[in-house]
Coordinates of C-alpha atoms and ligand atoms in Angstrom, one line a residue:
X1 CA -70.1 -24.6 8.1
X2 CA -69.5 -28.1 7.7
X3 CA -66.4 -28.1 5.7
X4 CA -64.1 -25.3 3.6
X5 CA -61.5 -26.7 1.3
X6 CA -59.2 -23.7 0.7
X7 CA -55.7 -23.4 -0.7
X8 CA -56.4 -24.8 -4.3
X9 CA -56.8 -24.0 -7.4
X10 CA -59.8 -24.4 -8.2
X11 CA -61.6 -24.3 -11.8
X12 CA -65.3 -24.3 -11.1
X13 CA -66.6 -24.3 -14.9
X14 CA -69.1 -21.7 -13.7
X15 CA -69.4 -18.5 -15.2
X16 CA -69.6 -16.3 -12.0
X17 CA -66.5 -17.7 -10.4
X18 CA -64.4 -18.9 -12.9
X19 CA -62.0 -20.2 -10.6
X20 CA -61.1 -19.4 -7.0
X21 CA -58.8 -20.7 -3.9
X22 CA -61.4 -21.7 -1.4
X23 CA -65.2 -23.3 -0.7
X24 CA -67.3 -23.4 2.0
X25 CA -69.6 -26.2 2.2
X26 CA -72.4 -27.1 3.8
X27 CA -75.0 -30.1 3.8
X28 CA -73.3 -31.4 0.4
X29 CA -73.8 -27.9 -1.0
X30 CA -71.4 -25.0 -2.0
X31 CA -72.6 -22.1 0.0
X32 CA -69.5 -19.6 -0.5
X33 CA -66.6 -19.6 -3.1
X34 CA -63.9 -17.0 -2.7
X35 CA -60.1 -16.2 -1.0
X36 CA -58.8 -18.8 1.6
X37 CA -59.2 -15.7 4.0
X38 CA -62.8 -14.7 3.5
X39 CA -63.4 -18.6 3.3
X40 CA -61.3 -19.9 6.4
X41 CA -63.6 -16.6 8.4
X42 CA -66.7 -18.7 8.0
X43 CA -65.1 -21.6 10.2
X44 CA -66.1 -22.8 13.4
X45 CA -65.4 -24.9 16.0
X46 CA -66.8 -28.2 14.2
X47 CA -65.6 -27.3 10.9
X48 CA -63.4 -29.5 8.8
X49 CA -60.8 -27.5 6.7
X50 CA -59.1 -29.4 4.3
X51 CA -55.7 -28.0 2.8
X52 CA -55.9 -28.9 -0.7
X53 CA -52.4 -27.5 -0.9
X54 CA -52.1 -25.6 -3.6
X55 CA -53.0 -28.7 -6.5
X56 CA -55.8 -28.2 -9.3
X57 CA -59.5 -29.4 -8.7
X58 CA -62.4 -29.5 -11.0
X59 CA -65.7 -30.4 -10.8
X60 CA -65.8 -34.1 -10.3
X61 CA -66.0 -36.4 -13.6
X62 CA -68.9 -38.3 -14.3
X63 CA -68.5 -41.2 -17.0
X64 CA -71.6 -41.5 -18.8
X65 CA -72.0 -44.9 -20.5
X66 CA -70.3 -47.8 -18.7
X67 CA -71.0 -51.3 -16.8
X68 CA -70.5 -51.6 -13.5
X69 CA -71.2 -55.0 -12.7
X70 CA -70.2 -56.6 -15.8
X71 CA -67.2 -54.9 -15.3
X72 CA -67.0 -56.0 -11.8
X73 CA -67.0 -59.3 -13.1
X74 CA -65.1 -59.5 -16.2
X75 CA -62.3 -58.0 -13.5
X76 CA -62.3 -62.0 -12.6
X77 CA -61.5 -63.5 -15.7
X78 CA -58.2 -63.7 -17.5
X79 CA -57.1 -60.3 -19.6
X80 CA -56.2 -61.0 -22.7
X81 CA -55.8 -56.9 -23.7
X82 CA -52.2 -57.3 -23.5
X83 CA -51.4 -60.1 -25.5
X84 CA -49.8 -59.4 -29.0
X85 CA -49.4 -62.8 -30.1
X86 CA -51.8 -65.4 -30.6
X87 CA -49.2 -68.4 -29.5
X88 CA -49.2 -66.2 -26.1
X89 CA -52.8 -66.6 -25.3
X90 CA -52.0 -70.6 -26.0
X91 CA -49.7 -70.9 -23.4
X92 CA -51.4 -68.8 -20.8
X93 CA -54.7 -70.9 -21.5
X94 CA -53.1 -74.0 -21.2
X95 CA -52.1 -73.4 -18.0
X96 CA -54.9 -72.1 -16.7
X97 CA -56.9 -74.9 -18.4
X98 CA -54.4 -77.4 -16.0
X99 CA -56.3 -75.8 -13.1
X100 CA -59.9 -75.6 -14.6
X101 CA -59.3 -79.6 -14.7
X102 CA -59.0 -79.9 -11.3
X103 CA -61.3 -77.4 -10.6
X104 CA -64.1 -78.2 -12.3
X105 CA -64.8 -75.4 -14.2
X106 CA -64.0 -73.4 -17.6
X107 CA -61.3 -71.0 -18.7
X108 CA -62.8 -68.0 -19.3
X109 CA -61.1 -65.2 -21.1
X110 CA -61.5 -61.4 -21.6
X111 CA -60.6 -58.7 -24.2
X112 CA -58.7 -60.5 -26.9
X113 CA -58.1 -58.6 -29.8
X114 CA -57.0 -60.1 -32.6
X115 CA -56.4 -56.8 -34.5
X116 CA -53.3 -56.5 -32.1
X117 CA -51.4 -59.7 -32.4
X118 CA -48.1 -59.9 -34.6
X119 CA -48.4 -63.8 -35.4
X120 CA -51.8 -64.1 -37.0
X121 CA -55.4 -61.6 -37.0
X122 CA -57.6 -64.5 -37.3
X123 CA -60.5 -64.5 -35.0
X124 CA -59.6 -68.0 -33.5
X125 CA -62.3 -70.6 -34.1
X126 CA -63.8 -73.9 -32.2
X127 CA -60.2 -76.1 -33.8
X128 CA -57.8 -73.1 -32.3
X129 CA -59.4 -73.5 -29.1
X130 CA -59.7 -77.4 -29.1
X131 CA -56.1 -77.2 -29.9
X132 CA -55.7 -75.5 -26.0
X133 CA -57.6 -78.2 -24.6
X134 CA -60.8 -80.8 -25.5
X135 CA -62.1 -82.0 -22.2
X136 CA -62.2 -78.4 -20.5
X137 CA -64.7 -75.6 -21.2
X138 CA -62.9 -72.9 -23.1
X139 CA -64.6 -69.2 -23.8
X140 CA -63.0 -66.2 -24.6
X141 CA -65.2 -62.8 -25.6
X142 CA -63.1 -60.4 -27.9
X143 CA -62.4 -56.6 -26.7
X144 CA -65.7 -54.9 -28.4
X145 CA -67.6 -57.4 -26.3
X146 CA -69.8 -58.3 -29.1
X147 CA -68.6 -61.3 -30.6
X148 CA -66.9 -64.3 -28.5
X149 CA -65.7 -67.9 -29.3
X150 CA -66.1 -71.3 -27.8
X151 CA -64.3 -74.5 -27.9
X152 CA -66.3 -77.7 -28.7
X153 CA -66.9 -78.7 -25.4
X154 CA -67.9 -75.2 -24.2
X155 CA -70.2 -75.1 -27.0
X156 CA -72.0 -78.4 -25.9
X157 CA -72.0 -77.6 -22.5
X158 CA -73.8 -74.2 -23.4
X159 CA -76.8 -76.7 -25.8
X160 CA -75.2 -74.9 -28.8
X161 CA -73.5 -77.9 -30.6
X162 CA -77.0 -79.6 -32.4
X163 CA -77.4 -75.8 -34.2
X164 CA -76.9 -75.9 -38.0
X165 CA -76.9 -73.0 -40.2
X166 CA -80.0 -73.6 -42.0
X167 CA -82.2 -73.9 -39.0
X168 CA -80.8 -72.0 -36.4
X169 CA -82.2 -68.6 -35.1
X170 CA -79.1 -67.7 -33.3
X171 CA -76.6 -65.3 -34.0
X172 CA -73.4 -67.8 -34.8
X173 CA -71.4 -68.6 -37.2
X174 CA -70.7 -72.4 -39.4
X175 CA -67.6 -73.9 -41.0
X176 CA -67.7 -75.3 -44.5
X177 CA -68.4 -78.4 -42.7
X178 CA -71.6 -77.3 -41.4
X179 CA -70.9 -77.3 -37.6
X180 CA -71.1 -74.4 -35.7
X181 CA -67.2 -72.8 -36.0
X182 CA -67.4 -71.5 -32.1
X183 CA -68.2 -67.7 -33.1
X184 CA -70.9 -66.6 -31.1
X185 CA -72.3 -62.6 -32.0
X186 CA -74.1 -60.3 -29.5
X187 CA -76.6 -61.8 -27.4
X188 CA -75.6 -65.6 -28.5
X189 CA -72.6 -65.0 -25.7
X190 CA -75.8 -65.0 -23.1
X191 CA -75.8 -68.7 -23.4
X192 CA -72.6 -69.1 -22.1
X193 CA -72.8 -66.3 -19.5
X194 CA -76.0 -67.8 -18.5
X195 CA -73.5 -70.7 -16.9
X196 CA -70.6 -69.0 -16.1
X197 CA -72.1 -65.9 -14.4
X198 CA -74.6 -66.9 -12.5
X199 CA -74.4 -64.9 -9.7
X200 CA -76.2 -64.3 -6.6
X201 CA -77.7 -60.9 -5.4
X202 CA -74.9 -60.6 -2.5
X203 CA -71.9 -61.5 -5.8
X204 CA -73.7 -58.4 -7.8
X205 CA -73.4 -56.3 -4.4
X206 CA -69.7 -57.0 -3.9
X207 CA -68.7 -56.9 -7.8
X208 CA -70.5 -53.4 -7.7
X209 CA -69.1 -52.0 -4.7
X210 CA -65.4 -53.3 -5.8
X211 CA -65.8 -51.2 -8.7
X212 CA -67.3 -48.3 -7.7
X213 CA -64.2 -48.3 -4.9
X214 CA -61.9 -48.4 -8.2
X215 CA -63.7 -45.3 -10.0
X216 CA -63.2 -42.7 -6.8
X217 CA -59.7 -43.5 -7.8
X218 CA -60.4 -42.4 -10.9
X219 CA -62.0 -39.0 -9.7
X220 CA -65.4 -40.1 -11.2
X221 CA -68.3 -38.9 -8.4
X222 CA -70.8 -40.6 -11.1
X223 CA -71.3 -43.2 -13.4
X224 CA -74.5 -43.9 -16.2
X225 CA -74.2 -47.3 -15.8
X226 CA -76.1 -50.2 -17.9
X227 CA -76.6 -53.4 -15.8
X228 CA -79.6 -54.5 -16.8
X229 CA -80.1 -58.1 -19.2
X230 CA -76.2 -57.4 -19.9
X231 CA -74.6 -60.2 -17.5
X232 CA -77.5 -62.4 -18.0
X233 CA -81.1 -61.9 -19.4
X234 CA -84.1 -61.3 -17.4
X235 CA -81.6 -60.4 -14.0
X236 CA -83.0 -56.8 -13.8
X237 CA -84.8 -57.7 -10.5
X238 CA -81.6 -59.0 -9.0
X239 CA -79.6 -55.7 -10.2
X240 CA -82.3 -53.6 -8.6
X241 CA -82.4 -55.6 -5.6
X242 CA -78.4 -54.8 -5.4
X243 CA -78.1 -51.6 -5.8
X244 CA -81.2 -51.5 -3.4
X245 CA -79.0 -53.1 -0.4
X246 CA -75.9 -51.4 -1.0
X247 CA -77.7 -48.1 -0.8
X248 CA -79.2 -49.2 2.9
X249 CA -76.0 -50.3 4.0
X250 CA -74.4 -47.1 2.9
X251 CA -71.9 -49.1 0.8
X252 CA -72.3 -47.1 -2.8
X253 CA -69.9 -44.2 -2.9
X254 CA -70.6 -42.8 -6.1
X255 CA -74.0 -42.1 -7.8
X256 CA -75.0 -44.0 -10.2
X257 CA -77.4 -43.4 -13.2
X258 CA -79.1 -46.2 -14.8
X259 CA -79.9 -47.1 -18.7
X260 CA -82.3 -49.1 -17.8
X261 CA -82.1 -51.8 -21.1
X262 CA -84.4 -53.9 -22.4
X263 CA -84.6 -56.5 -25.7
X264 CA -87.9 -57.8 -24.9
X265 CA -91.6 -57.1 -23.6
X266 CA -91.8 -58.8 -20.8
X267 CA -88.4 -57.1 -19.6
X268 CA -90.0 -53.5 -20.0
X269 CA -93.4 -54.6 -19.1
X270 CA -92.1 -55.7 -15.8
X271 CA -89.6 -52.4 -15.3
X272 CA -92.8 -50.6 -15.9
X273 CA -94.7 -52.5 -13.0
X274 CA -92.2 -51.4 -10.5
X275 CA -93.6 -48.1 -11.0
X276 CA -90.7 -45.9 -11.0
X277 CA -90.2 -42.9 -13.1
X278 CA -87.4 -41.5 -14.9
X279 CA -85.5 -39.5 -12.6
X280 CA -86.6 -41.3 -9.3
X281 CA -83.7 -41.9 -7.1
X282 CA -83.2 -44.6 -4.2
X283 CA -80.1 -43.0 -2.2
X284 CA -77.2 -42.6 -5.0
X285 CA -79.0 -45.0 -7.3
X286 CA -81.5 -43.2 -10.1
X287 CA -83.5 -44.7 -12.5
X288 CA -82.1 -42.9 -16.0
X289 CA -83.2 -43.3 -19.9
X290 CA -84.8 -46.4 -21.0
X291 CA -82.0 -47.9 -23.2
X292 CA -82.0 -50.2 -26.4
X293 CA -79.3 -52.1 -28.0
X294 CA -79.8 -51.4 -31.7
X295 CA -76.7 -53.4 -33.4
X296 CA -73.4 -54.6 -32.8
X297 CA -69.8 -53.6 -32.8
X298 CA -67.3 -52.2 -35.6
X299 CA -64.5 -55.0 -34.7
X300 CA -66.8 -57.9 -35.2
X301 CA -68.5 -56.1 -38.1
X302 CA -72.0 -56.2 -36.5
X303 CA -72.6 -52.8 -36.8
X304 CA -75.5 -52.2 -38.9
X305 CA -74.8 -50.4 -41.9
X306 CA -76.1 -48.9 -45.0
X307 CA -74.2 -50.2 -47.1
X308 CA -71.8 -53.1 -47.1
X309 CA -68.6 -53.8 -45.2
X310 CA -66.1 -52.1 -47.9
X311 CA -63.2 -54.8 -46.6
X312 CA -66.0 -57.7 -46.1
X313 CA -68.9 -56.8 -48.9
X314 CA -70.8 -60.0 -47.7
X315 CA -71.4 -58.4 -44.5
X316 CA -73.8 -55.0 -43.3
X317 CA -73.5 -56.2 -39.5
X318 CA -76.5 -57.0 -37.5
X319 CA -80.0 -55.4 -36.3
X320 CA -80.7 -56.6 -32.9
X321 CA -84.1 -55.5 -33.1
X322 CA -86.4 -55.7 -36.1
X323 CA -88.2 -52.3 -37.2
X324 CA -91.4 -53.8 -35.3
X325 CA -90.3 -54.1 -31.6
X326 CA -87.8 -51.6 -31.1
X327 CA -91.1 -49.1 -32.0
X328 CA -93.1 -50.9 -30.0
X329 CA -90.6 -51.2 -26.7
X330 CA -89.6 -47.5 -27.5
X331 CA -93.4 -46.6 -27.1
X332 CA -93.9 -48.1 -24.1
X333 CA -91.2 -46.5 -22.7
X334 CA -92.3 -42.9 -24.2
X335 CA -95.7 -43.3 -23.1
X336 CA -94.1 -43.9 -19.2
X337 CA -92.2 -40.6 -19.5
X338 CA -89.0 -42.1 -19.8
X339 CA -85.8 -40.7 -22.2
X340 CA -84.2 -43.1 -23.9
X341 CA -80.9 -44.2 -25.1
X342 CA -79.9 -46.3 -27.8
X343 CA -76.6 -48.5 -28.8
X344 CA -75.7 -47.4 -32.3
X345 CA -72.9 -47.6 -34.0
X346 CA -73.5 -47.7 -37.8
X347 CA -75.7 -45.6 -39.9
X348 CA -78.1 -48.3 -40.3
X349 CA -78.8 -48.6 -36.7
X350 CA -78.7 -44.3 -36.6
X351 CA -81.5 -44.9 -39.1
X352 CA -83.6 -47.0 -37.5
X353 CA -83.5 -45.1 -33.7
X354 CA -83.8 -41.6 -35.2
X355 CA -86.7 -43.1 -36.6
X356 CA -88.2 -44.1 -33.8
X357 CA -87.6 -41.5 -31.9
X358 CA -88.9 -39.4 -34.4
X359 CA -92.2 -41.1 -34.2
X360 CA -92.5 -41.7 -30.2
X361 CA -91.5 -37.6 -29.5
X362 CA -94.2 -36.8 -31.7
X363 CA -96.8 -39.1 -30.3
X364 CA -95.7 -38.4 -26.5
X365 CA -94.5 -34.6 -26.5
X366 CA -92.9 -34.3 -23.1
X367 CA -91.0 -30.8 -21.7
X368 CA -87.5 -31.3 -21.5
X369 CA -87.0 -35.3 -23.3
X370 CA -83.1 -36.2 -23.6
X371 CA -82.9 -38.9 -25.9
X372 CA -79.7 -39.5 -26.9
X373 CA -77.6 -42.0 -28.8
X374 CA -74.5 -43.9 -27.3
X375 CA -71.0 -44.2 -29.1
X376 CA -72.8 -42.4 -32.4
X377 CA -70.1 -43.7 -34.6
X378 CA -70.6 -43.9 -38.3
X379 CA -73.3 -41.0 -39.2
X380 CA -72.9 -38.8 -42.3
X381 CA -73.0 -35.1 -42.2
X382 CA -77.3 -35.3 -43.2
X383 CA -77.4 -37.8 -40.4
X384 CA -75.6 -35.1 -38.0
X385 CA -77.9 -32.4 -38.9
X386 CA -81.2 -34.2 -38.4
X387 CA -79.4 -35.5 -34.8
X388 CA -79.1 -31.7 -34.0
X389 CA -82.5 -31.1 -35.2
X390 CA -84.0 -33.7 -32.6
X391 CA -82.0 -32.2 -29.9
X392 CA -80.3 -35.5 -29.2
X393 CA -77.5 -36.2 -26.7
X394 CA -74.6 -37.6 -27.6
X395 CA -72.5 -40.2 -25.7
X396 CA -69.0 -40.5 -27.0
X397 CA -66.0 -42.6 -26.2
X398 CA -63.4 -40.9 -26.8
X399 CA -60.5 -43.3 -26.2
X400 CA -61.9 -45.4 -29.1
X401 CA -60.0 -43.8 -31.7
X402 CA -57.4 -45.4 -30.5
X403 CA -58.5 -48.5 -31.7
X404 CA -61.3 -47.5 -34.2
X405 CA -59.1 -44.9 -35.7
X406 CA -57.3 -47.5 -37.7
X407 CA -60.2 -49.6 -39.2
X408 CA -63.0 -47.3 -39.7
X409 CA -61.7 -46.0 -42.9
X410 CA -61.4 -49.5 -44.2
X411 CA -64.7 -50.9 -43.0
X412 CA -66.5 -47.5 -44.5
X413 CA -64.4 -45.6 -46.8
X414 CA -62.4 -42.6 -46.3
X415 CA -65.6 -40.5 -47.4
X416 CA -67.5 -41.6 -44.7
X417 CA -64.9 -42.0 -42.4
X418 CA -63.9 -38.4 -42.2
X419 CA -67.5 -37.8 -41.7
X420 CA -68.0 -40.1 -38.5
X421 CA -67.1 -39.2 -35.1
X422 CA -67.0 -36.1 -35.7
X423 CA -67.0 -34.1 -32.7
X424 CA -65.7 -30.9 -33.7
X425 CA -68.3 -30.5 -36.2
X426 CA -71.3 -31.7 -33.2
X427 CA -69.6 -28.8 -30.6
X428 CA -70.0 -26.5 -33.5
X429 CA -73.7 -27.4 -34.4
X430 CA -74.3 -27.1 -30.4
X431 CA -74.9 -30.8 -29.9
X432 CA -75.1 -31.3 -26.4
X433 CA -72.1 -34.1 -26.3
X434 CA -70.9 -36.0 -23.2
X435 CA -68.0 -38.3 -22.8
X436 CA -67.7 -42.0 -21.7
X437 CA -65.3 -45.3 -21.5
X438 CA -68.1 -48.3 -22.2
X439 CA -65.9 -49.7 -19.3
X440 CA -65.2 -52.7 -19.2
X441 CA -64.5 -52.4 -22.8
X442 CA -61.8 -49.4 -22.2
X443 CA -60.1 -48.4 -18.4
X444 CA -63.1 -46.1 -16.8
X445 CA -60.2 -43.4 -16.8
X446 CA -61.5 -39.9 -17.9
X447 CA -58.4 -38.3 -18.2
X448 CA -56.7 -40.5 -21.2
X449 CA -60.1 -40.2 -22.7
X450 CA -60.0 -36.4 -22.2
X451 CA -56.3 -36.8 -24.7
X452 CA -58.1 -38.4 -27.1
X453 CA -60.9 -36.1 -27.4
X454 CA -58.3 -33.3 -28.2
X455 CA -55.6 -35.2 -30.0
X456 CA -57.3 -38.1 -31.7
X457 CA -54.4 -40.1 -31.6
X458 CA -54.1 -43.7 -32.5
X459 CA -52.4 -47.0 -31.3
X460 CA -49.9 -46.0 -34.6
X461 CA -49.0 -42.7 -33.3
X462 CA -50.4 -41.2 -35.9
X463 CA -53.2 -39.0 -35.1
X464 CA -57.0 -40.0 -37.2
X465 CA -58.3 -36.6 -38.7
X466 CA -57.4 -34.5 -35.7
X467 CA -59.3 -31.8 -37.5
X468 CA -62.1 -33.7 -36.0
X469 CA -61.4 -33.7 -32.5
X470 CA -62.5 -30.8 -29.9
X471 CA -60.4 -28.4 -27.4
X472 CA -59.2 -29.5 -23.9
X473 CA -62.2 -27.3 -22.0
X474 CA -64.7 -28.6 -24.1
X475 CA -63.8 -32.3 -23.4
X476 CA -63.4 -31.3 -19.7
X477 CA -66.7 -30.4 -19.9
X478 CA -68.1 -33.6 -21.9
X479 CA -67.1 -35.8 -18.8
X480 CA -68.8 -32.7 -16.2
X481 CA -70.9 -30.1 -17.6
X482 CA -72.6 -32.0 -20.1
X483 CA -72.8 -35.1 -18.1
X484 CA -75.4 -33.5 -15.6
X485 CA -77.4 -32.1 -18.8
X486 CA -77.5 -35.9 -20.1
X487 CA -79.0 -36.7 -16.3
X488 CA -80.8 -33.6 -16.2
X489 CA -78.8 -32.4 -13.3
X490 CA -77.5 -29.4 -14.8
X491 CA -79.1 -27.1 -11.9
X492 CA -77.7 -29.3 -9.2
X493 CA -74.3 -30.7 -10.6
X494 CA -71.8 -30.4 -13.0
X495 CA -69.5 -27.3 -11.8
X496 CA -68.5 -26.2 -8.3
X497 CA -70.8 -22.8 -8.7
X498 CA -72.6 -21.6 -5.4
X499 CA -75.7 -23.9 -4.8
X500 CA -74.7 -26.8 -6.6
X501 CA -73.5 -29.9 -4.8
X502 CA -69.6 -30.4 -3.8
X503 CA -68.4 -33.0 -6.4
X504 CA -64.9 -32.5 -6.4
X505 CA -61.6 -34.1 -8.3
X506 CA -58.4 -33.1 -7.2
X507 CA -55.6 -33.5 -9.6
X508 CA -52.0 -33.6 -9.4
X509 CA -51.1 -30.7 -12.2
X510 CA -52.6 -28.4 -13.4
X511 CA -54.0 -29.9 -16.9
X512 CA -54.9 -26.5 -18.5
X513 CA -51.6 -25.0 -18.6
X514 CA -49.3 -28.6 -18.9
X515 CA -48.9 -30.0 -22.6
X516 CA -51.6 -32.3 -23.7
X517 CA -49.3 -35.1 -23.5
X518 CA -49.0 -34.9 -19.8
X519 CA -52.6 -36.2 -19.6
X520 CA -51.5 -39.5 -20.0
X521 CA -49.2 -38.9 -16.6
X522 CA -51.8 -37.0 -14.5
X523 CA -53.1 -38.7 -11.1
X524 CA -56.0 -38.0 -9.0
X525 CA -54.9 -36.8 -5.4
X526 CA -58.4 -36.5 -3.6
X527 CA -62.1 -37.3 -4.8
X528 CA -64.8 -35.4 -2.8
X529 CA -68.3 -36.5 -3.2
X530 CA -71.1 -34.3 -1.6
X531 CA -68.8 -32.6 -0.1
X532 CA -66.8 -35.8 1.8
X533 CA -63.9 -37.1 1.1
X534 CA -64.3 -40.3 -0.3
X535 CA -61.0 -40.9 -1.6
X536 CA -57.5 -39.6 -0.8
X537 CA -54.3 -40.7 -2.7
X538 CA -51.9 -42.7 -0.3
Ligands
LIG1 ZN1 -71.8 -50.2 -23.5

């Protein structure tokens, strides 16, 4: 036996052996659960036995829809998450804009939101940020990561200052004068990050590997990551090539599952040449769903909806891609055998996928498909039912109630509201529902998002239709469970049952028998993937 971890309590999720003291591990796998005593007989001379000293362990979390490497490098720029006035981010850029002088280069920003500040809620425009400085570059990107903002000389430096409303084809926004006001929405931002992150294949390495370091601390044994076109567009070959090195020099810890995401042909058509199928894996790296990104974000009111904005009626948020091509991308990808995954977060853009994938699981019946929407935000309870009906999988974020619970009802109506993230009502219809953190737009932390799953509680303190939310076990198993269905790895993965590979999280309390509260102060002690160690609290 290669390793038994005994003295725990541990909650394997699996029917057989609900939960037991010991496991004996071999090759990655769980051969034996049982008592310390019967486990700690199956010991020889070169086993390892690890005391887990009486703590709680589950199955080891898996977050299924974040981005690794643009996390990895938005981990460089300045957080703005914790400002709550707008005349803080001033001063903070203004010093940092003393150095960019010297330096050379721009001040670049991170997760404002303006939703949070005391002093004004005004998105600031290309005048608030020539007011920091004129003669540097300044760019900051908002928290939802879908709309950002440029100062003038950012915005000529990025060959967006000539565009005018009349004729431009970009997503951006104009003043009453006619200029561009600095606003830049969804993949407009790509003409900035074109300059500013233009990294090379050894920068991607290191900016995965740092983060993938940071998620063991986080007990996460697995990630669904989307790296493709996100950083910059048309870098999927670099990504691969990445990933691809940091698997031969044994340097990625966790697995990672990939939404492999495309906005245009020759993106996919080139995926498709690499000849790859879903499922293939290259060490801990796996080719996952083909994914699209159908609209925009509720913050930045880009989400495509039905109807109207109720608090902005000009506004019904933003279709990334027309009718046309997301069919046509979404058949090549169905005719290669892959799942896919879309972005959605209003009805409109729920419309248009379920469409789609309406149409493409008819014309390519495959055993076993797992398409699946990400965030699936605003639906209606008709919506809901046909999702159940296509067998979708859902990808939720829990944590952003916290946020969204605050706005939805005004940007929708309480009707609808009450109506949308409704994950009580998905567990009940047997949606098969895993849980994420869209890192870098929330902390990849699974247990705060495992509180909000349960509580629904808001940056207010007051809870958004709690009625809605789902029961501590059934969120555990969101971020477990039901992430290995979403990877179809449920046979493999997913609980600590005999035959299934060692993923392990060891926490400091016992979170099934603490108040709910105590989430919030629960710390991983010991992550164990395939049946190693691979991280250990100090
Ligand atoms: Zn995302």
């Amino acid at each position: 036996m290669d390793t038994i971890f005994y003295n725990g309590v541990i909650k394997t999720l699996d029917e057989a052996y609900p939960q037991v003291s010991a496991m004996a591990v071999k090759d990655g796998v769980i051969l034996r659960v049982g008592s310390d005593e019967a486990m700690l007989a199956l010991a020889d001379e070169h086993t390892k036995k690890i005391d887990l000293e009486g703590k709680f362990a589950l199955p080891g979390f898996v977050d299924t829809h974040l981005h690794l490497y643009m996390g990895g490098a938005f981990a460089h720029r300045i957080n703005l998450s914790g400002a709550r006035r707008w005349a803080e981010i001033v001063e903070i850029c203004k010093a940092d804009a003393v150095k960019a002088r010297k330096e050379g280069r721009w001040v670049v920003c991170g997760k404002f939101n303006n939703d949070y500040w005391s002093d004004t809620n005004k998105i600031p425009d290309r005048h608030d940020l020539d007011a920091i400085a004129e003669d540097v570059p300044v760019f900051m990107q908002r928290a939802c990561g879908h709309l950002s903002t440029c100062n003038t000389k950012a915005l000529q430096l990025a060959g967006l200052w000539e565009e005018r409303k009349e004729t431009t084809k970009l997503t951006m926004d104009f003043g009453s004068d006619g200029l561009p006001n600095g606003y830049l929405r969804e993949r407009t931002t790509g003409r900035v990050s074109k300059i500013i992150m233009n990294f090379e294949v050894e920068d991607v390495k290191n900016l995965i590997e740092e983060t993938c370091q940071k998620a063991l601390e986080k007990g996460l044994v697995g990630v669904h990551s989307h790296d493709f076109n996100i950083v910059s567009d048309g870098d999927q070959k670099k990504v691969l090539q990445a990933y691809k090195e940091l698997v031969d020099e044994g340097r990625l810890p966790i697995r990672v599952y990939q939404q492999n995401t495309f906005r245009e042909h020759e993106q996919i058509d080139d995926f498709l040449s690499w000849g790859y199928h879903q499922n293939d894996s290259i060490g801990r790296f796996t080719f996952g769903p083909v994914k699209f990104v159908a609209d925009g974000s509720l913050g930045s009111h880009s989400a495509a909806m039905r109807k109207p904005y109720k608090n902005d009626p000009e506004m019904r948020g933003i279709l990334n891609l027309s009718d046309e091509k997301i069919l046509n991308l979404a058949e090549k990808a169905a005719a290669a055998g892959f799942d896919m995954v879309a972005h959605c977060i209003g009805d409109r853009a729920l419309e248009q996928v379920m469409n789609v994938f309406e149409h493409t699981t008819k014309k390519y019946p495959r055993a076993n498909t797992r398409n699946g929407i990400i965030h699936c935000q605003i639906m209606d309870e008709e919506q809901q039912d046909k999702f159940r009906e296509m067998n979708m999988v859902a990808y939720v974020q829990p944590i952003f109630v916290k946020a969204d619970g605050l706005v939805v009802d005004d940007c929708v109506g309480e009707e609808l509201g009450r109506q949308s993230y409704n994950w009580r009502r998905f567990k009940d219809m047997g949606v098969h529902m895993c849980g994420g953190s869209d890192f870098p737009i929330e902390p990849f932390d699974p247990l705060p998002n495992l509180y909000y799953a349960v509580t629904r509680m808001t940056n207010k303190g007051k809870p958004w239709y709690p009625e809605n939310g789902v029961t501590l076990d059934e969120a555990v198993r969101m971020f477990t469970v039901e992430a290995a269905y979403a990877s179809h790895e449920e046979a493999t993965r997913g609980t600590l049952g005999v035959g299934k590979y060692c993923d392990m999280v060891v926490l400091d309390k016992n979170i099934y028998e603490e108040p709910i509260e105590e989430l919030l102060n629960t710390t991983v002690e010991m992550t164990v993937v395939d049946g190693e160690v691979a991280y250990r609290k100090k």
